PDB file of C-alpha atoms and ligand atoms in Angstrom:
ATOM      1  CA  UNK A 107      68.588 107.393 124.372  1.00 50.00           C
ATOM      2  CA  UNK A 108      72.042 105.851 125.338  1.00 51.00           C
ATOM      3  CA  UNK A 109      75.334 105.515 123.372  1.00 58.00           C
ATOM      4  CA  UNK A 110      77.250 102.764 123.833  1.00 59.00           C
ATOM      5  CA  UNK A 111      80.869 103.504 123.347  1.00 58.00           C
ATOM      6  CA  UNK A 112      82.507 101.661 120.446  1.00 67.00           C
ATOM      7  CA  UNK A 113      85.930 100.242 120.408  1.00 76.00           C
ATOM      8  CA  UNK A 114      87.901 101.345 117.128  1.00 83.00           C
ATOM      9  CA  UNK A 115      88.921  98.045 115.639  1.00 93.00           C
ATOM     10  CA  UNK A 116      92.603  98.995 116.579  1.00 97.00           C
ATOM     11  CA  UNK A 117      93.878 101.291 118.876  1.00 97.00           C
ATOM     12  CA  UNK A 118      97.529 101.975 118.689  1.00 98.00           C
ATOM     13  CA  UNK A 119      99.172 104.262 121.742  1.00 98.00           C
ATOM     14  CA  UNK A 120     102.844 105.251 122.182  1.00 98.00           C
ATOM     15  CA  UNK A 121     104.286 102.755 120.055  1.00 98.00           C
ATOM     16  CA  UNK A 122     108.350 102.932 120.268  1.00 98.00           C
ATOM     17  CA  UNK A 123     110.571 100.549 118.095  1.00 98.00           C
ATOM     18  CA  UNK A 124     114.453 101.238 117.500  1.00 98.00           C
ATOM     19  CA  UNK A 125     117.038  99.611 115.602  1.00 96.00           C
ATOM     20  CA  UNK A 126     120.108 100.762 117.351  1.00 93.00           C
ATOM     21  CA  UNK A 127     119.940 104.361 117.298  1.00 92.00           C
ATOM     22  CA  UNK A 128     117.747 104.473 114.399  1.00 95.00           C
ATOM     23  CA  UNK A 129     114.203 105.206 116.023  1.00 96.00           C
ATOM     24  CA  UNK A 130     111.907 103.862 113.262  1.00 97.00           C
ATOM     25  CA  UNK A 131     108.359 103.990 115.429  1.00 98.00           C
ATOM     26  CA  UNK A 132     108.561 107.113 117.550  1.00 98.00           C
ATOM     27  CA  UNK A 133     105.930 107.319 120.179  1.00 98.00           C
ATOM     28  CA  UNK A 134     103.105 106.343 117.668  1.00 98.00           C
ATOM     29  CA  UNK A 135      99.271 106.640 118.602  1.00 98.00           C
ATOM     30  CA  UNK A 136      96.259 106.333 116.451  1.00 97.00           C
ATOM     31  CA  UNK A 137      93.156 104.474 115.683  1.00 97.00           C
ATOM     32  CA  UNK A 138      91.587 102.571 112.698  1.00 96.00           C
ATOM     33  CA  UNK A 139      88.291 103.535 112.864  1.00 92.00           C
ATOM     34  CA  UNK A 140      85.552 101.026 111.532  1.00 89.00           C
ATOM     35  CA  UNK A 141      84.380 100.731 107.883  1.00 86.00           C
ATOM     36  CA  UNK A 142      86.949 103.182 106.283  1.00 93.00           C
ATOM     37  CA  UNK A 143      89.897 103.278 104.302  1.00 96.00           C
ATOM     38  CA  UNK A 144      92.964 104.884 106.269  1.00 97.00           C
ATOM     39  CA  UNK A 145      96.034 105.493 104.347  1.00 96.00           C
ATOM     40  CA  UNK A 146      99.545 105.741 105.434  1.00 97.00           C
ATOM     41  CA  UNK A 147     101.708 108.007 103.474  1.00 95.00           C
ATOM     42  CA  UNK A 148     105.231 109.033 103.922  1.00 94.00           C
ATOM     43  CA  UNK A 149     108.683 108.934 102.364  1.00 94.00           C
ATOM     44  CA  UNK A 150     110.711 105.937 101.866  1.00 92.00           C
ATOM     45  CA  UNK A 151     112.390 104.454 105.057  1.00 94.00           C
ATOM     46  CA  UNK A 152     109.562 106.660 107.087  1.00 96.00           C
ATOM     47  CA  UNK A 153     108.729 103.084 109.045  1.00 97.00           C
ATOM     48  CA  UNK A 154     105.171 102.254 107.479  1.00 97.00           C
ATOM     49  CA  UNK A 155     106.111  98.666 106.634  1.00 97.00           C
ATOM     50  CA  UNK A 156     107.681  98.462 110.452  1.00 97.00           C
ATOM     51  CA  UNK A 157     104.471  99.828 111.723  1.00 98.00           C
ATOM     52  CA  UNK A 158     102.318  97.122 109.936  1.00 98.00           C
ATOM     53  CA  UNK A 159     105.153  94.735 111.191  1.00 97.00           C
ATOM     54  CA  UNK A 160     104.499  95.285 114.735  1.00 98.00           C
ATOM     55  CA  UNK A 161     100.486  95.472 114.620  1.00 97.00           C
ATOM     56  CA  UNK A 162     100.813  91.582 113.135  1.00 96.00           C
ATOM     57  CA  UNK A 163     103.102  90.059 115.674  1.00 97.00           C
ATOM     58  CA  UNK A 164     105.897  90.053 113.047  1.00 96.00           C
ATOM     59  CA  UNK A 165     108.390  92.407 115.004  1.00 97.00           C
ATOM     60  CA  UNK A 166     108.161  93.084 118.929  1.00 97.00           C
ATOM     61  CA  UNK A 167     108.007  96.832 119.694  1.00 97.00           C
ATOM     62  CA  UNK A 168     110.016  98.508 122.367  1.00 97.00           C
ATOM     63  CA  UNK A 169     107.250  99.851 124.253  1.00 97.00           C
ATOM     64  CA  UNK A 170     103.625 101.085 124.041  1.00 98.00           C
ATOM     65  CA  UNK A 171     100.337  99.426 123.133  1.00 97.00           C
ATOM     66  CA  UNK A 172      98.237  97.776 120.249  1.00 97.00           C
ATOM     67  CA  UNK A 173      94.919  96.887 121.067  1.00 97.00           C
ATOM     68  CA  UNK A 174      92.235  95.191 118.725  1.00 96.00           C
ATOM     69  CA  UNK A 175      88.920  95.420 119.497  1.00 94.00           C
ATOM     70  CA  UNK A 176      89.814  96.465 123.363  1.00 93.00           C
ATOM     71  CA  UNK A 177      91.975  93.057 123.432  1.00 94.00           C
ATOM     72  CA  UNK A 178      95.579  93.335 123.528  1.00 95.00           C
ATOM     73  CA  UNK A 179      97.527  92.226 120.679  1.00 94.00           C
ATOM     74  CA  UNK A 180     101.012  92.779 121.821  1.00 93.00           C
ATOM     75  CA  UNK A 181     103.029  89.464 122.334  1.00 92.00           C
ATOM     76  CA  UNK A 182     101.132  87.451 120.129  1.00 96.00           C
ATOM     77  CA  UNK A 183     102.479  85.558 117.354  1.00 96.00           C
ATOM     78  CA  UNK A 184     101.668  86.372 113.623  1.00 94.00           C
ATOM     79  CA  UNK A 185      99.377  83.344 113.230  1.00 92.00           C
ATOM     80  CA  UNK A 186      97.506  84.209 116.424  1.00 94.00           C
ATOM     81  CA  UNK A 187      96.987  87.964 115.219  1.00 95.00           C
ATOM     82  CA  UNK A 188      95.904  86.211 111.875  1.00 93.00           C
ATOM     83  CA  UNK A 189      93.111  84.094 113.871  1.00 92.00           C
ATOM     84  CA  UNK A 190      91.723  87.075 115.548  1.00 93.00           C
ATOM     85  CA  UNK A 191      91.006  88.666 111.596  1.00 93.00           C
ATOM     86  CA  UNK A 192      93.975  90.840 110.925  1.00 95.00           C
ATOM     87  CA  UNK A 193      94.766  89.795 107.220  1.00 95.00           C
ATOM     88  CA  UNK A 194      98.076  91.548 105.477  1.00 95.00           C
ATOM     89  CA  UNK A 195      99.602  91.806 102.258  1.00 94.00           C
ATOM     90  CA  UNK A 196     103.049  92.190 101.830  1.00 89.00           C
ATOM     91  CA  UNK A 197     105.401  94.999  99.636  1.00 86.00           C
ATOM     92  CA  UNK A 198     107.240  91.884  98.220  1.00 84.00           C
ATOM     93  CA  UNK A 199     103.429  89.895  98.096  1.00 86.00           C
ATOM     94  CA  UNK A 200     105.423  86.764  99.396  1.00 88.00           C
ATOM     95  CA  UNK A 201     102.821  84.603  97.348  1.00 92.00           C
ATOM     96  CA  UNK A 202     104.036  80.581  97.258  1.00 91.00           C
ATOM     97  CA  UNK A 203     105.546  80.552  93.728  1.00 91.00           C
ATOM     98  CA  UNK A 204     105.666  76.833  93.013  1.00 93.00           C
ATOM     99  CA  UNK A 205     101.764  76.685  93.642  1.00 94.00           C
ATOM    100  CA  UNK A 206      98.875  77.555  91.439  1.00 96.00           C
ATOM    101  CA  UNK A 207      96.847  80.787  91.975  1.00 96.00           C
ATOM    102  CA  UNK A 208      93.914  78.403  93.344  1.00 95.00           C
ATOM    103  CA  UNK A 209      96.388  76.448  95.838  1.00 93.00           C
ATOM    104  CA  UNK A 210      97.439  80.035  96.802  1.00 94.00           C
ATOM    105  CA  UNK A 211      93.921  80.885  98.129  1.00 94.00           C
ATOM    106  CA  UNK A 212      93.285  77.326  99.518  1.00 91.00           C
ATOM    107  CA  UNK A 213      96.150  78.042 101.932  1.00 88.00           C
ATOM    108  CA  UNK A 214      95.307  81.380 102.989  1.00 87.00           C
ATOM    109  CA  UNK A 215      91.662  79.947 104.113  1.00 83.00           C
ATOM    110  CA  UNK A 216      92.191  80.179 108.216  1.00 61.00           C
ATOM    111  CA  UNK A 217      90.496  77.408 110.018  1.00 58.00           C
ATOM    112  CA  UNK A 218      88.452  79.795 111.705  1.00 51.00           C
ATOM    113  CA  UNK A 219      86.048  80.208 108.746  1.00 55.00           C
ATOM    114  CA  UNK A 220      84.919  76.807 109.034  1.00 57.00           C
ATOM    115  CA  UNK A 221      85.888  75.203 105.548  1.00 60.00           C
ATOM    116  CA  UNK A 222      88.213  72.818 106.834  1.00 62.00           C
ATOM    117  CA  UNK A 223      85.639  70.722 108.542  1.00 67.00           C
ATOM    118  CA  UNK A 224      86.074  67.022 107.684  1.00 69.00           C
ATOM    119  CA  UNK A 225      83.425  66.170 104.583  1.00 69.00           C
ATOM    120  CA  UNK A 226      82.673  66.561 100.926  1.00 72.00           C
ATOM    121  CA  UNK A 227      80.293  69.936 101.663  1.00 78.00           C
ATOM    122  CA  UNK A 228      82.823  71.934 103.316  1.00 78.00           C
ATOM    123  CA  UNK A 229      85.327  70.761 100.531  1.00 81.00           C
ATOM    124  CA  UNK A 230      82.869  72.039  97.904  1.00 85.00           C
ATOM    125  CA  UNK A 231      82.308  75.431  99.798  1.00 87.00           C
ATOM    126  CA  UNK A 232      85.758  75.770 100.028  1.00 87.00           C
ATOM    127  CA  UNK A 233      86.185  75.100  95.884  1.00 89.00           C
ATOM    128  CA  UNK A 234      83.231  77.682  95.229  1.00 92.00           C
ATOM    129  CA  UNK A 235      84.894  80.534  97.682  1.00 93.00           C
ATOM    130  CA  UNK A 236      88.259  80.010  95.660  1.00 95.00           C
ATOM    131  CA  UNK A 237      86.029  80.250  92.579  1.00 96.00           C
ATOM    132  CA  UNK A 238      84.010  83.270  93.637  1.00 96.00           C
ATOM    133  CA  UNK A 239      87.405  84.863  94.783  1.00 96.00           C
ATOM    134  CA  UNK A 240      89.669  83.958  91.425  1.00 97.00           C
ATOM    135  CA  UNK A 241      86.628  85.630  89.773  1.00 97.00           C
ATOM    136  CA  UNK A 242      86.206  88.825  91.489  1.00 96.00           C
ATOM    137  CA  UNK A 243      89.822  89.301  90.924  1.00 97.00           C
ATOM    138  CA  UNK A 244      89.916  88.862  87.169  1.00 96.00           C
ATOM    139  CA  UNK A 245      91.851  85.419  87.765  1.00 97.00           C
ATOM    140  CA  UNK A 246      89.538  83.259  86.980  1.00 97.00           C
ATOM    141  CA  UNK A 247      91.672  81.970  83.692  1.00 98.00           C
ATOM    142  CA  UNK A 248      94.596  81.645  85.614  1.00 97.00           C
ATOM    143  CA  UNK A 249      93.221  79.316  88.501  1.00 96.00           C
ATOM    144  CA  UNK A 250      95.881  76.568  87.538  1.00 97.00           C
ATOM    145  CA  UNK A 251      98.679  78.688  86.646  1.00 97.00           C
ATOM    146  CA  UNK A 252     101.573  78.788  88.898  1.00 97.00           C
ATOM    147  CA  UNK A 253     102.283  82.089  90.914  1.00 96.00           C
ATOM    148  CA  UNK A 254     105.346  82.645  89.455  1.00 96.00           C
ATOM    149  CA  UNK A 255     104.256  82.624  85.835  1.00 97.00           C
ATOM    150  CA  UNK A 256     101.511  85.245  86.622  1.00 97.00           C
ATOM    151  CA  UNK A 257     101.885  89.178  85.226  1.00 95.00           C
ATOM    152  CA  UNK A 258     102.959  91.519  88.360  1.00 95.00           C
ATOM    153  CA  UNK A 259      99.338  92.913  88.205  1.00 95.00           C
ATOM    154  CA  UNK A 260      98.107  89.407  88.360  1.00 97.00           C
ATOM    155  CA  UNK A 261     100.417  88.756  91.366  1.00 96.00           C
ATOM    156  CA  UNK A 262      99.206  91.803  93.184  1.00 96.00           C
ATOM    157  CA  UNK A 263      95.391  90.672  93.010  1.00 97.00           C
ATOM    158  CA  UNK A 264      96.389  87.175  94.409  1.00 97.00           C
ATOM    159  CA  UNK A 265      97.703  88.864  97.108  1.00 96.00           C
ATOM    160  CA  UNK A 266      95.033  90.626  97.518  1.00 97.00           C
ATOM    161  CA  UNK A 267      92.649  87.672  97.023  1.00 97.00           C
ATOM    162  CA  UNK A 268      94.651  85.770  99.664  1.00 95.00           C
ATOM    163  CA  UNK A 269      93.372  88.646 102.206  1.00 95.00           C
ATOM    164  CA  UNK A 270      90.050  88.336 101.228  1.00 95.00           C
ATOM    165  CA  UNK A 271      89.953  84.766 101.300  1.00 93.00           C
ATOM    166  CA  UNK A 272      91.100  84.827 105.090  1.00 90.00           C
ATOM    167  CA  UNK A 273      87.631  86.434 105.771  1.00 86.00           C
ATOM    168  CA  UNK A 274      89.892  89.145 108.094  1.00 92.00           C
ATOM    169  CA  UNK A 275      87.807  92.309 109.174  1.00 94.00           C
ATOM    170  CA  UNK A 276      91.210  94.108 109.106  1.00 96.00           C
ATOM    171  CA  UNK A 277      93.287  94.506 106.141  1.00 97.00           C
ATOM    172  CA  UNK A 278      96.626  95.921 106.219  1.00 97.00           C
ATOM    173  CA  UNK A 279      97.337  96.273 102.649  1.00 97.00           C
ATOM    174  CA  UNK A 280     101.597  97.176 101.896  1.00 96.00           C
ATOM    175  CA  UNK A 281     101.639  98.960  98.868  1.00 94.00           C
ATOM    176  CA  UNK A 282      98.670  97.264  96.859  1.00 94.00           C
ATOM    177  CA  UNK A 283      98.376  99.701  94.314  1.00 91.00           C
ATOM    178  CA  UNK A 284     101.671 100.757  93.077  1.00 88.00           C
ATOM    179  CA  UNK A 285     102.520  99.558  89.736  1.00 88.00           C
ATOM    180  CA  UNK A 286      99.044  98.951  88.228  1.00 92.00           C
ATOM    181  CA  UNK A 287      98.062 100.013  85.004  1.00 93.00           C
ATOM    182  CA  UNK A 288      94.706 101.801  84.727  1.00 93.00           C
ATOM    183  CA  UNK A 289      92.282  98.923  84.457  1.00 94.00           C
ATOM    184  CA  UNK A 290      93.793  96.851  87.322  1.00 94.00           C
ATOM    185  CA  UNK A 291      93.706 100.062  89.067  1.00 94.00           C
ATOM    186  CA  UNK A 292      89.856 100.540  89.029  1.00 95.00           C
ATOM    187  CA  UNK A 293      89.383  96.771  89.676  1.00 95.00           C
ATOM    188  CA  UNK A 294      91.324  97.330  92.841  1.00 96.00           C
ATOM    189  CA  UNK A 295      89.580 100.513  93.920  1.00 95.00           C
ATOM    190  CA  UNK A 296      86.366  98.523  93.389  1.00 96.00           C
ATOM    191  CA  UNK A 297      87.469  95.643  95.333  1.00 96.00           C
ATOM    192  CA  UNK A 298      88.080  97.588  98.495  1.00 96.00           C
ATOM    193  CA  UNK A 299      85.326 100.016  98.139  1.00 95.00           C
ATOM    194  CA  UNK A 300      83.170  96.541  98.044  1.00 95.00           C
ATOM    195  CA  UNK A 301      84.855  95.214 101.002  1.00 95.00           C
ATOM    196  CA  UNK A 302      84.640  98.285 102.978  1.00 95.00           C
ATOM    197  CA  UNK A 303      80.498  98.475 102.057  1.00 94.00           C
ATOM    198  CA  UNK A 304      81.055  94.841 103.770  1.00 93.00           C
ATOM    199  CA  UNK A 305      82.280  96.345 106.816  1.00 92.00           C
ATOM    200  CA  UNK A 306      85.728  95.446 106.790  1.00 95.00           C
ATOM    201  CA  UNK A 307      88.168  97.818 108.359  1.00 96.00           C
ATOM    202  CA  UNK A 308      91.112  98.792 105.898  1.00 97.00           C
ATOM    203  CA  UNK A 309      94.496 100.490 106.704  1.00 97.00           C
ATOM    204  CA  UNK A 310      96.970 100.870 103.415  1.00 97.00           C
ATOM    205  CA  UNK A 311     100.205 101.896 102.925  1.00 97.00           C
ATOM    206  CA  UNK A 312     100.203 103.435  99.523  1.00 93.00           C
ATOM    207  CA  UNK A 313     102.993 105.826  97.560  1.00 87.00           C
ATOM    208  CA  UNK A 314     100.048 106.144  94.676  1.00 84.00           C
ATOM    209  CA  UNK A 315      98.687 109.573  95.427  1.00 85.00           C
ATOM    210  CA  UNK A 316      95.711 108.816  93.040  1.00 86.00           C
ATOM    211  CA  UNK A 317      94.904 106.045  95.920  1.00 87.00           C
ATOM    212  CA  UNK A 318      94.728 108.497  98.298  1.00 89.00           C
ATOM    213  CA  UNK A 319      92.769 111.094  96.679  1.00 88.00           C
ATOM    214  CA  UNK A 320      90.042 108.548  95.354  1.00 89.00           C
ATOM    215  CA  UNK A 321      89.816 106.018  97.751  1.00 94.00           C
ATOM    216  CA  UNK A 322      91.004 107.122 101.459  1.00 95.00           C
ATOM    217  CA  UNK A 323      88.596 108.703 103.964  1.00 96.00           C
ATOM    218  CA  UNK A 324      91.509 109.398 106.188  1.00 96.00           C
ATOM    219  CA  UNK A 325      95.487 109.996 105.938  1.00 96.00           C
ATOM    220  CA  UNK A 326      98.121 109.373 108.494  1.00 97.00           C
ATOM    221  CA  UNK A 327     101.176 110.812 107.737  1.00 96.00           C
ATOM    222  CA  UNK A 328     104.568 109.335 109.064  1.00 97.00           C
ATOM    223  CA  UNK A 329     107.982 110.657 108.887  1.00 96.00           C
ATOM    224  CA  UNK A 330     110.954 109.140 110.814  1.00 96.00           C
ATOM    225  CA  UNK A 331     109.282 107.088 112.875  1.00 97.00           C
ATOM    226  CA  UNK A 332     106.746 110.219 113.774  1.00 98.00           C
ATOM    227  CA  UNK A 333     103.269 110.461 113.155  1.00 97.00           C
ATOM    228  CA  UNK A 334     103.261 113.946 111.940  1.00 96.00           C
ATOM    229  CA  UNK A 335      99.716 114.488 110.631  1.00 96.00           C
ATOM    230  CA  UNK A 336      96.313 113.071 110.277  1.00 96.00           C
ATOM    231  CA  UNK A 337      92.834 113.956 108.474  1.00 96.00           C
ATOM    232  CA  UNK A 338      91.470 114.152 105.344  1.00 95.00           C
ATOM    233  CA  UNK A 339      93.383 113.655 102.408  1.00 94.00           C
ATOM    234  CA  UNK A 340      92.588 117.087 101.100  1.00 93.00           C
ATOM    235  CA  UNK A 341      93.747 118.913 104.465  1.00 93.00           C
ATOM    236  CA  UNK A 342      97.090 116.292 104.911  1.00 93.00           C
ATOM    237  CA  UNK A 343      98.107 116.281 101.093  1.00 89.00           C
ATOM    238  CA  UNK A 344      97.270 119.835 100.528  1.00 90.00           C
ATOM    239  CA  UNK A 345      99.694 121.035 103.855  1.00 93.00           C
ATOM    240  CA  UNK A 346     102.686 122.575 101.810  1.00 92.00           C
ATOM    241  CA  UNK A 347     105.158 121.620 104.771  1.00 91.00           C
ATOM    242  CA  UNK A 348     104.043 117.899 104.393  1.00 92.00           C
ATOM    243  CA  UNK A 349     104.117 117.968 100.844  1.00 89.00           C
ATOM    244  CA  UNK A 350     107.610 119.461 100.877  1.00 90.00           C
ATOM    245  CA  UNK A 351     108.454 116.272 103.096  1.00 91.00           C
ATOM    246  CA  UNK A 352     106.784 113.687 101.149  1.00 89.00           C
ATOM    247  CA  UNK A 353     108.212 115.085  97.660  1.00 86.00           C
ATOM    248  CA  UNK A 354     111.954 115.027  99.487  1.00 82.00           C
ATOM    249  CA  UNK A 355     112.394 118.658  99.639  1.00 69.00           C
ATOM    250  CA  UNK A 356     112.968 119.192 103.242  1.00 62.00           C
ATOM    251  CA  UNK A 357     115.213 121.582 104.375  1.00 51.00           C
ATOM    252  CA  UNK A 358     118.750 119.752 105.455  1.00 46.00           C
TER     253      UNK A 358
HETATM  254  N1  LIG B 655     115.291  94.470 110.680  1.00 86.38           N
HETATM  255  C1  LIG B 655     115.522  95.904 110.819  1.00 86.38           C
HETATM  256  N2  LIG B 655     116.710  96.041 111.065  1.00 86.38           N
HETATM  257  C2  LIG B 655     117.359  97.597 111.240  1.00 86.38           C
HETATM  258  N3  LIG B 655     116.627  98.451 110.277  1.00 86.38           N
HETATM  259  C3  LIG B 655     115.420  98.118 109.365  1.00 86.38           C
HETATM  260  C4  LIG B 655     114.791  96.937 109.704  1.00 86.38           C
HETATM  261  N4  LIG B 655     113.581  97.243 109.291  1.00 86.38           N
HETATM  262  C5  LIG B 655     113.436  97.952 108.941  1.00 86.38           C
HETATM  263  N5  LIG B 655     114.787  99.362 108.995  1.00 86.38           N
HETATM  264  C6  LIG B 655     115.106 100.085 108.728  1.00 86.38           C
HETATM  265  O1  LIG B 655     113.633 100.879 109.603  1.00 86.38           O
HETATM  266  C7  LIG B 655     113.465 101.938 108.502  1.00 86.38           C
HETATM  267  C8  LIG B 655     111.980 102.299 108.444  1.00 86.38           C
HETATM  268  O2  LIG B 655     111.779 101.005 107.190  1.00 86.38           O
HETATM  269  P1  LIG B 655     110.761 100.627 106.586  1.00 86.38           P
HETATM  270  O3  LIG B 655     109.386 100.766 107.932  1.00 86.38           O
HETATM  271  O4  LIG B 655     110.605  99.543 105.707  1.00 86.38           O
HETATM  272  O5  LIG B 655     110.251 101.813 105.813  1.00 86.38           O
HETATM  273  P2  LIG B 655     108.601 102.239 104.919  1.00 86.38           P
HETATM  274  O6  LIG B 655     107.929 101.205 104.867  1.00 86.38           O
HETATM  275  O7  LIG B 655     108.000 103.327 105.285  1.00 86.38           O
HETATM  276  O8  LIG B 655     109.320 102.743 103.608  1.00 86.38           O
HETATM  277  C9  LIG B 655     114.151 102.164 107.413  1.00 86.38           C
HETATM  278  O9  LIG B 655     115.481 103.362 107.719  1.00 86.38           O
HETATM  279  C10 LIG B 655     114.728 100.589 107.108  1.00 86.38           C
HETATM  280  O10 LIG B 655     115.760 100.587 106.929  1.00 86.38           O
HETATM  281 MG1  LIG B 656     107.854  99.971 103.301  1.00 86.38          MG
END
């Protein structure tokens, strides 16, 4: 029996980025494995969001490589990266505030999903898909509410629903669970677990350590642009030296 080598969904090698003299990504290499949740942790300013920005084409690295299923991503515009099946959410959500929840989801549907074909059948399918997503994220009653009028937790779910609407197979979520109440938190965990069971690869940045323990298969620890450790949540978060950095007790 032969085994076919499987390209990980995402492979990052030797990635570098500096803002002036500040190295925010310092020779970072890692893979995101298929069908698991990888959580990127590290103190504020460690360079986590900047790393996402480089993967999604919002920021050009100074050097290194990023490949999605073996194909180079560097140099592509954000919409092209999205078209290849990478979706992200933002720390500051970036919803269309004046649009309804329903329309926020419609605009997140990529043409590649085939749902923008002309004709009534596709329109009906789009409507059904939006209704399903609103239901799944607990927003069915808010379909016609403007995004600005939603609660904080509802806006976070709308942001997640937009990622789901894209049908992307790789999700990059920037602090998706921060500030959620218990019920919302449980809904969030169930949604991510469901997606992973369906084969989605998830990488999220999260400060909520419950998420690290409850949902993460693997943890990457970033500090001052450097990947200091990777491993199981227990191994990484149980390391006293890393915990000291994480909780800001680093020796000067
Ligand atoms: N466009 C930019 N220009 C200059 N410095 C930036 C820019 N974006 C981020 N930084 C700096 O890069 C560092 C990492 O930021 P960020 O990736 O947002 O950290 P994290 O998400 O881990 O909290 C911070 O010191 C931040 O101030
Ligand atoms: Mg950040």
